[in-house]
Coordinates of C-alpha atoms and ligand atoms in Angstrom, one line a residue:
M1 CA 24.0 -43.6 17.1
K2 CA 27.6 -43.6 18.6
G3 CA 29.5 -40.4 18.0
Q4 CA 33.1 -39.4 18.7
H5 CA 34.3 -41.0 22.2
G6 CA 31.7 -43.7 21.9
L7 CA 29.2 -40.7 23.2
R8 CA 25.8 -40.8 21.7
D9 CA 24.9 -38.3 19.0
V10 CA 23.1 -35.3 19.4
S11 CA 20.4 -36.2 17.1
E12 CA 18.9 -38.7 20.0
R13 CA 18.3 -36.1 22.3
G14 CA 16.4 -32.8 22.0
S15 CA 18.6 -29.8 21.1
F16 CA 18.3 -26.1 20.6
S17 CA 17.5 -25.0 17.5
G18 CA 20.5 -22.4 17.3
K19 CA 22.7 -20.1 19.2
I20 CA 19.9 -17.5 20.2
G21 CA 17.7 -20.3 21.5
F22 CA 20.6 -21.7 23.7
I23 CA 21.9 -18.1 24.8
M24 CA 18.1 -17.0 25.5
A25 CA 17.0 -20.5 27.3
T26 CA 20.4 -20.4 29.5
A27 CA 20.0 -16.7 30.2
G28 CA 16.6 -17.3 31.2
S29 CA 17.6 -20.0 33.7
A30 CA 20.4 -17.5 35.0
V31 CA 18.0 -14.5 35.3
G32 CA 15.5 -15.3 38.2
L33 CA 14.6 -14.1 41.6
G34 CA 18.6 -13.8 42.6
N35 CA 19.1 -11.0 40.3
I36 CA 15.9 -9.2 41.5
W37 CA 15.4 -9.4 45.0
R38 CA 19.2 -10.9 46.1
F39 CA 21.5 -9.0 44.1
P40 CA 20.6 -5.3 44.6
T41 CA 20.2 -5.2 48.4
M42 CA 23.6 -7.2 48.4
A43 CA 25.5 -4.7 46.4
A44 CA 23.7 -2.0 48.2
S45 CA 25.0 -3.3 51.8
H46 CA 28.4 -4.4 50.7
G47 CA 29.8 -1.3 49.7
G48 CA 27.8 -0.2 46.4
G49 CA 30.2 0.1 43.4
A50 CA 33.0 -1.5 45.2
F51 CA 30.6 -4.5 45.2
L52 CA 29.7 -4.0 41.5
L53 CA 33.4 -3.9 40.7
A54 CA 34.5 -7.1 42.5
Y55 CA 31.2 -8.7 41.6
I56 CA 32.2 -7.8 37.6
I57 CA 35.6 -9.2 38.1
I58 CA 34.4 -12.3 40.0
V59 CA 32.0 -13.0 37.2
V60 CA 34.5 -12.3 34.2
V61 CA 37.2 -14.9 35.8
F62 CA 35.0 -17.2 38.1
G63 CA 31.8 -17.1 36.1
L64 CA 33.3 -17.4 32.8
A65 CA 35.4 -20.3 33.5
M66 CA 32.9 -22.0 35.0
V67 CA 29.9 -21.4 32.6
C68 CA 32.3 -22.7 30.1
T69 CA 33.4 -25.7 32.2
E70 CA 29.5 -26.7 32.5
I71 CA 28.5 -26.7 28.9
A72 CA 31.7 -28.2 28.1
L73 CA 30.9 -31.4 30.3
G74 CA 27.3 -31.3 28.8
R75 CA 28.2 -30.9 25.2
M76 CA 31.4 -33.3 25.1
T77 CA 28.9 -36.1 26.8
R78 CA 25.8 -35.1 25.3
K79 CA 24.3 -36.4 29.0
S80 CA 22.5 -35.0 31.8
P81 CA 24.6 -34.6 34.9
I82 CA 24.7 -37.9 36.1
D83 CA 26.0 -39.8 33.1
A84 CA 27.9 -36.7 32.1
Y85 CA 30.2 -37.7 35.3
G86 CA 29.7 -41.1 34.9
T87 CA 30.7 -41.5 31.2
L88 CA 34.3 -39.5 32.4
R89 CA 34.8 -41.6 35.6
P90 CA 32.1 -44.1 36.9
R91 CA 32.9 -43.3 40.3
A92 CA 32.5 -39.4 39.8
K93 CA 28.6 -40.4 39.3
I94 CA 28.1 -39.0 42.8
I95 CA 29.0 -35.6 41.9
G96 CA 26.2 -35.8 39.2
V97 CA 23.8 -37.1 41.9
L98 CA 24.5 -34.5 44.1
S99 CA 24.4 -32.0 41.6
T100 CA 21.1 -33.2 40.6
L101 CA 19.9 -33.0 44.3
V102 CA 20.4 -29.3 44.2
P103 CA 17.9 -28.5 41.6
A104 CA 15.6 -31.4 43.2
L105 CA 15.6 -29.6 46.5
I106 CA 15.4 -25.7 45.2
Y107 CA 12.4 -26.8 42.7
P108 CA 9.6 -27.0 45.4
Y109 CA 10.2 -23.8 47.2
Y110 CA 11.0 -21.7 43.9
C111 CA 7.4 -22.9 42.9
V112 CA 6.1 -21.8 46.0
V113 CA 7.4 -18.5 45.5
G114 CA 6.0 -18.5 41.8
G115 CA 2.7 -19.2 43.3
W116 CA 3.1 -16.0 45.4
I117 CA 3.9 -14.1 42.6
I118 CA 0.7 -15.4 40.5
G119 CA -1.3 -14.6 43.8
Y120 CA 0.0 -10.8 44.0
L121 CA -0.9 -10.6 40.1
G122 CA -4.0 -11.4 40.6
Y123 CA -4.8 -9.2 43.7
Y124 CA -3.3 -6.2 41.9
L125 CA -5.7 -7.1 38.4
A126 CA -8.5 -7.4 41.1
G127 CA -7.9 -3.9 42.5
S128 CA -6.2 -4.6 45.7
D129 CA -3.0 -2.5 46.7
C130 CA -1.7 -5.6 48.4
I131 CA -0.5 -4.1 51.7
G132 CA -0.1 -6.2 54.5
I133 CA -1.8 -9.3 52.9
F134 CA 1.5 -11.3 52.9
G135 CA 1.1 -13.1 56.2
D136 CA -2.7 -14.0 55.6
F137 CA -1.9 -14.8 52.1
S138 CA 1.2 -17.0 52.4
G139 CA -0.5 -19.0 55.2
S140 CA -3.7 -19.5 53.0
Y141 CA -5.1 -22.3 50.7
L142 CA -5.5 -19.9 48.1
A143 CA -1.4 -19.7 48.2
V144 CA -1.2 -23.7 47.9
L145 CA -3.3 -23.2 44.9
T146 CA -1.3 -20.5 43.2
T147 CA 1.7 -22.8 43.7
I148 CA -0.1 -25.9 42.2
V149 CA -0.9 -23.5 39.3
F150 CA 2.5 -22.4 38.8
I151 CA 3.9 -26.2 39.1
S152 CA 1.5 -26.9 36.4
I153 CA 2.8 -24.2 34.1
V154 CA 6.3 -25.3 34.3
G155 CA 5.3 -28.9 34.2
I156 CA 3.9 -28.0 30.8
I157 CA 6.4 -26.3 29.0
V158 CA 9.2 -28.6 30.3
Y159 CA 6.8 -31.4 28.9
L160 CA 6.6 -29.5 25.4
G161 CA 10.2 -30.0 25.2
V162 CA 13.5 -28.0 24.6
D163 CA 12.8 -26.4 21.1
R164 CA 9.0 -26.3 21.5
G165 CA 8.9 -25.4 25.1
I166 CA 11.8 -24.1 26.8
E167 CA 13.2 -22.1 23.9
K168 CA 9.9 -20.9 22.8
L169 CA 9.2 -19.5 26.3
S170 CA 12.7 -18.0 26.8
T171 CA 12.9 -16.2 23.3
I172 CA 9.3 -14.5 23.8
F173 CA 9.7 -14.1 27.5
M174 CA 13.2 -12.8 28.2
P175 CA 12.9 -9.6 25.8
V176 CA 9.4 -8.9 27.2
F177 CA 11.2 -9.0 30.6
L178 CA 13.7 -6.8 29.6
I179 CA 11.6 -4.0 28.0
L180 CA 9.2 -4.0 31.3
L181 CA 12.3 -3.5 33.4
V182 CA 13.8 -0.8 31.2
I183 CA 10.3 0.7 31.4
L184 CA 10.4 0.6 35.5
V185 CA 13.8 1.7 35.6
V186 CA 13.1 4.7 33.5
Y187 CA 10.2 5.6 35.6
V188 CA 11.9 5.2 38.7
L189 CA 14.8 7.7 37.6
F190 CA 12.3 10.3 37.4
Q191 CA 10.9 10.2 40.3
P192 CA 12.0 12.6 42.9
G193 CA 14.5 11.8 45.3
S194 CA 16.1 8.9 43.4
M195 CA 19.4 10.2 43.2
G196 CA 20.2 9.3 46.6
G197 CA 19.5 5.6 46.4
M198 CA 21.2 5.8 43.2
E199 CA 24.5 7.1 44.6
Y200 CA 24.2 4.7 47.3
F201 CA 24.1 1.9 44.8
L202 CA 26.9 2.5 42.3
L203 CA 29.4 5.1 44.3
P204 CA 32.0 3.0 46.0
D205 CA 32.0 3.0 49.6
L206 CA 35.1 1.6 51.0
S207 CA 34.3 1.4 54.6
H208 CA 31.8 -1.4 53.7
V209 CA 34.6 -3.4 51.8
D210 CA 35.8 -6.2 53.8
A211 CA 36.7 -10.1 52.8
S212 CA 33.2 -10.8 52.8
V213 CA 32.5 -8.8 49.7
F214 CA 34.3 -11.6 47.6
T215 CA 32.8 -14.4 49.4
S216 CA 29.3 -12.9 49.0
A217 CA 29.9 -11.9 45.5
L218 CA 30.9 -15.4 44.3
G219 CA 28.0 -16.8 46.1
Q220 CA 25.8 -14.5 44.6
A221 CA 27.6 -15.2 41.2
F222 CA 27.2 -18.9 41.2
F223 CA 23.5 -18.7 42.5
S224 CA 22.6 -16.1 39.8
L225 CA 24.5 -18.2 36.8
S226 CA 22.6 -21.2 37.9
L227 CA 26.2 -23.3 38.7
A228 CA 26.7 -26.3 40.5
M229 CA 23.0 -27.3 39.8
G230 CA 23.8 -29.6 36.9
I231 CA 21.6 -26.8 34.9
T232 CA 24.2 -25.7 32.4
I233 CA 25.4 -29.0 32.3
T234 CA 22.0 -29.9 31.2
Y235 CA 21.8 -27.5 28.4
G236 CA 25.1 -27.7 27.4
S237 CA 24.1 -31.0 26.5
Y238 CA 21.7 -29.5 23.9
M239 CA 24.2 -27.4 22.5
K240 CA 25.4 -27.4 18.8
K241 CA 28.7 -28.7 18.3
Q242 CA 29.7 -25.6 16.2
D243 CA 28.4 -22.8 18.5
S244 CA 31.3 -21.1 20.6
I245 CA 31.2 -22.2 24.2
Q246 CA 33.0 -19.1 25.2
R247 CA 31.0 -16.6 23.2
S248 CA 27.6 -18.0 24.1
S249 CA 28.9 -18.2 28.0
M250 CA 30.1 -14.4 27.8
T251 CA 26.7 -13.4 26.2
V252 CA 24.9 -15.1 29.0
I253 CA 26.9 -13.6 32.0
V254 CA 26.7 -9.9 30.2
I255 CA 22.8 -10.2 30.0
D256 CA 22.5 -11.7 33.8
S257 CA 25.1 -9.0 35.1
A258 CA 23.5 -6.3 33.3
I259 CA 19.9 -7.2 34.3
A260 CA 21.2 -7.7 38.0
I261 CA 22.6 -4.2 37.8
L262 CA 19.5 -2.8 36.0
A263 CA 17.2 -4.4 38.8
G264 CA 19.6 -2.6 41.1
L265 CA 18.6 0.7 39.5
L266 CA 15.2 0.0 40.1
I267 CA 14.9 -1.4 43.5
V268 CA 17.8 0.6 45.3
P269 CA 16.5 3.9 44.6
I270 CA 12.5 3.2 45.8
A271 CA 13.7 1.0 48.9
Y272 CA 16.4 3.4 50.1
N273 CA 13.9 6.2 50.0
A274 CA 11.8 4.3 51.9
F275 CA 14.5 2.6 54.4
G276 CA 17.7 4.0 54.1
E277 CA 20.7 1.7 54.4
S278 CA 18.8 -1.3 56.3
M279 CA 16.6 -2.0 53.3
P280 CA 15.0 -5.5 53.1
S281 CA 15.9 -8.0 50.7
G282 CA 14.0 -11.4 49.3
A283 CA 10.5 -12.2 50.2
G284 CA 10.1 -9.2 52.5
L285 CA 11.4 -6.9 50.0
V286 CA 8.9 -8.1 47.2
F287 CA 6.1 -9.0 49.0
V288 CA 6.1 -6.6 51.7
A289 CA 8.1 -3.6 51.2
L290 CA 7.5 -2.9 47.7
P291 CA 3.7 -3.0 47.6
E292 CA 4.0 -0.3 50.2
I293 CA 6.0 1.8 47.9
F294 CA 4.0 0.9 45.0
T295 CA 1.0 2.4 46.3
G296 CA 2.4 5.8 47.4
M297 CA 3.8 6.5 43.7
P298 CA 1.9 8.0 40.7
G299 CA 0.4 5.3 38.7
G300 CA 1.4 2.7 41.1
T301 CA -0.7 -0.2 40.4
L302 CA 0.4 -0.2 36.8
V303 CA 3.9 -0.1 38.1
A304 CA 3.4 -3.3 40.4
I305 CA 1.4 -5.1 37.7
F306 CA 4.4 -4.6 35.5
F307 CA 6.8 -5.3 38.1
F308 CA 4.9 -8.8 39.1
I309 CA 4.6 -9.7 35.5
M310 CA 8.5 -9.1 35.2
L311 CA 8.8 -11.2 38.4
F312 CA 6.7 -14.1 37.3
I313 CA 8.8 -14.0 33.8
A314 CA 11.9 -14.2 35.9
A315 CA 10.7 -17.4 38.1
V316 CA 9.2 -19.2 35.3
T317 CA 12.0 -19.3 33.1
S318 CA 14.3 -20.0 36.0
A319 CA 12.0 -23.0 37.4
V320 CA 11.9 -24.6 33.9
S321 CA 15.6 -25.0 33.7
I322 CA 15.5 -26.5 37.3
L323 CA 12.7 -28.8 36.3
E324 CA 14.5 -29.7 33.1
A325 CA 17.7 -30.8 35.0
V326 CA 15.9 -33.4 36.8
V327 CA 13.6 -34.7 34.1
S328 CA 16.6 -34.9 31.7
T329 CA 18.2 -37.0 34.5
I330 CA 15.3 -39.3 34.7
I331 CA 15.1 -39.6 30.4
D332 CA 18.7 -40.5 30.7
R333 CA 18.9 -42.8 33.6
F334 CA 15.7 -45.0 33.2
H335 CA 15.2 -44.7 29.4
A336 CA 11.6 -42.8 30.2
T337 CA 9.7 -40.9 28.1
R338 CA 9.7 -37.1 28.4
H339 CA 5.9 -37.5 29.5
R340 CA 6.3 -39.7 32.1
A341 CA 9.8 -38.2 33.7
V342 CA 7.7 -34.8 33.8
L343 CA 4.9 -36.7 35.8
F344 CA 7.5 -38.5 37.8
V345 CA 9.1 -35.3 39.3
T346 CA 5.7 -33.1 39.2
L347 CA 3.6 -35.3 41.6
P348 CA 6.0 -35.3 44.4
T349 CA 6.7 -31.9 43.6
L350 CA 3.0 -31.1 44.3
V351 CA 3.1 -32.7 47.4
V352 CA 6.4 -31.1 48.8
G353 CA 5.1 -27.7 47.3
T354 CA 2.1 -28.0 49.1
L355 CA 3.8 -28.8 52.3
I356 CA 6.1 -25.9 51.9
S357 CA 3.2 -23.7 51.4
L358 CA 1.4 -24.9 54.2
G359 CA 4.6 -24.1 56.4
F360 CA 3.3 -20.6 56.2
G361 CA 0.1 -21.4 57.8
P362 CA -1.2 -24.4 59.4
L363 CA 2.2 -26.2 59.3
D364 CA 4.0 -23.4 60.8
W365 CA 5.3 -25.1 63.9
I366 CA 7.4 -27.0 61.6
N367 CA 10.5 -25.0 62.8
I368 CA 14.7 -26.2 62.9
A369 CA 16.9 -24.1 64.4
G370 CA 14.7 -21.2 63.9
K371 CA 14.4 -21.9 60.3
G372 CA 10.9 -22.8 58.7
L373 CA 10.5 -25.4 55.9
L374 CA 11.4 -23.1 53.0
D375 CA 14.4 -21.9 54.6
L376 CA 15.5 -25.1 55.4
F377 CA 15.3 -26.3 52.1
D378 CA 17.1 -22.9 50.6
F379 CA 19.9 -23.6 53.4
A380 CA 20.3 -27.1 52.3
S381 CA 20.5 -26.7 48.7
N382 CA 22.0 -23.1 48.2
T383 CA 24.4 -22.9 51.7
V384 CA 25.5 -26.6 51.8
L385 CA 25.2 -28.6 48.8
M386 CA 25.9 -25.9 45.9
P387 CA 29.4 -25.3 47.5
V388 CA 29.8 -28.9 47.8
V389 CA 29.1 -29.9 44.4
A390 CA 31.2 -26.8 42.8
L391 CA 34.5 -28.0 45.1
L392 CA 34.1 -31.4 44.0
M393 CA 33.7 -30.8 40.2
C394 CA 36.6 -28.6 40.5
I395 CA 38.5 -31.4 42.2
F396 CA 37.6 -33.7 39.8
I397 CA 38.0 -31.7 36.8
G398 CA 41.5 -30.1 38.0
H399 CA 43.1 -33.2 39.7
V400 CA 41.0 -36.4 38.1
I401 CA 40.2 -35.8 34.5
G402 CA 42.5 -32.9 34.0
P403 CA 41.7 -29.4 32.6
K404 CA 42.9 -30.0 29.4
V405 CA 39.9 -32.2 28.5
I406 CA 37.6 -29.4 29.2
T407 CA 39.9 -26.6 27.3
D408 CA 40.1 -28.9 24.5
E409 CA 36.0 -29.1 24.3
I410 CA 35.8 -25.2 24.6
E411 CA 38.5 -24.7 21.7
S412 CA 36.9 -27.1 19.4
S413 CA 34.3 -24.4 18.6
G414 CA 36.2 -21.3 19.2
G415 CA 38.6 -19.5 21.4
F416 CA 39.1 -19.6 25.4
S417 CA 40.9 -16.6 26.6
L418 CA 41.2 -17.9 30.0
K419 CA 43.0 -21.0 28.8
R420 CA 46.3 -20.1 30.6
I421 CA 45.4 -19.5 34.0
Y422 CA 42.4 -22.5 33.7
P423 CA 44.5 -25.0 35.3
I424 CA 45.5 -22.9 38.3
L425 CA 42.2 -21.6 39.2
I426 CA 40.4 -24.8 38.7
K427 CA 43.3 -26.7 40.8
W428 CA 43.9 -24.3 43.2
V429 CA 42.3 -20.8 43.3
F430 CA 38.4 -22.1 43.1
P431 CA 38.6 -25.0 45.5
V432 CA 40.0 -22.4 48.0
F433 CA 37.5 -19.8 47.8
L434 CA 34.7 -22.5 47.7
A435 CA 35.8 -24.0 50.7
I436 CA 35.9 -20.9 52.5
I437 CA 32.1 -20.0 51.2
L438 CA 30.9 -23.5 52.7
V439 CA 32.5 -23.0 55.9
T440 CA 31.4 -19.4 56.2
G441 CA 27.7 -20.4 55.0
V442 CA 27.5 -23.4 57.4
L443 CA 28.5 -21.8 60.3
G444 CA 26.6 -18.4 59.5
I445 CA 29.6 -15.9 59.5
Ligands
PFF501 N1 19.8 -18.3 38.8 C1 18.4 -18.2 39.0 C2 18.4 -16.5 39.8 O1 19.4 -15.8 40.1 O2 17.5 -16.5 40.4 C3 17.9 -18.8 40.0 C4 18.1 -20.0 40.0 C5 18.1 -21.0 38.5 C6 18.4 -20.7 41.2 C7 18.0 -22.3 38.9 C8 18.5 -22.1 41.1 C9 18.4 -23.0 39.7 F1 18.6 -24.0 40.0

């Protein structure tokens, strides 16, 4: 059925059953490893409270404008990224292609990390303390197996569809995630010596504040809100016409930021006690440093199990959104069934995921400019492509179709408080910042 503007009506596509489903799934995508292993250390090392303030301002202005923009693009066209852009201007399809490439590159290595999480959960449940096992485990065939298990779980959920799979998963898992996180934070707060880390995380230290605070905060906001990856466009295409875009976006942003801050309250105090100001981040934090700290805590095994369940939820809901962005594109482009599209992405992912996993063992000789396979995928997707896509998107909206197309869609179902400054932001302010992020990221400054 053709709807307004000759665009397809929502009834032909899957759709979220309502506002809550949409919000939970979008928040599930946003809340991921970035909130837990990236944000806390980044905030702590960039001036604590000062970074938090910068981050909140950035998220409320940039984040809100960008999330609303992507949802509007998806909802007005009812298409996945390539066709969403293509419907507006045929030549703009290339932006959709590039933005689908971002999740396609992220997906295999995200699954490898997901596999590690499953492995650690298994080890803890089997009674291991997981100290010093990372090197051997990540290079083993067992890690390949857990990667395959993770890919299969995500594949099954996406295969089940938008309302039966993705929405159900998120509406059950996200509250569980939050409860576990709060329990862990409260526990850590009552540990002796947690105040030092807490102060380091929350009190502003202006001596650490420089221009990089803003660019790092912006880069983090993009990654954390799953922007410029086609994901929010895809989820927006499943949103009901009558739901307020601004209100849903704001809720997702508040959930994502609150969880990042809560994760900081959990991670920073324990890591600060052990490492002082040079605390690790990423895989080194989660798979190497934290297990050592957990072991020294009373009830440490239980804390570790809670922690890795939480991490699993964060990883799986984000991975589902990544796969959905690619799958929905294939369904739209090639009129494939969901079943076929999931298989079509999952099979190569199994191969690439296996290779990346083996990059920590038998294939660890593959190394370009000091980067192993996983880091190469991460660099290509997050440091290079993501800012390029975001930049192209802003230029396209600001200078080709005009900001009004987006603000009209947002206002068709509610208010848009950034309306007055939106044109300036999308035409000039965002592109300048994104260009800086791109250049400094690529040059490694
Ligand atoms: N936004 C998620 C996080 O903060 O970890 C992760 C993520 C989701 C990254 C989706 C990439 C992606 F395509």
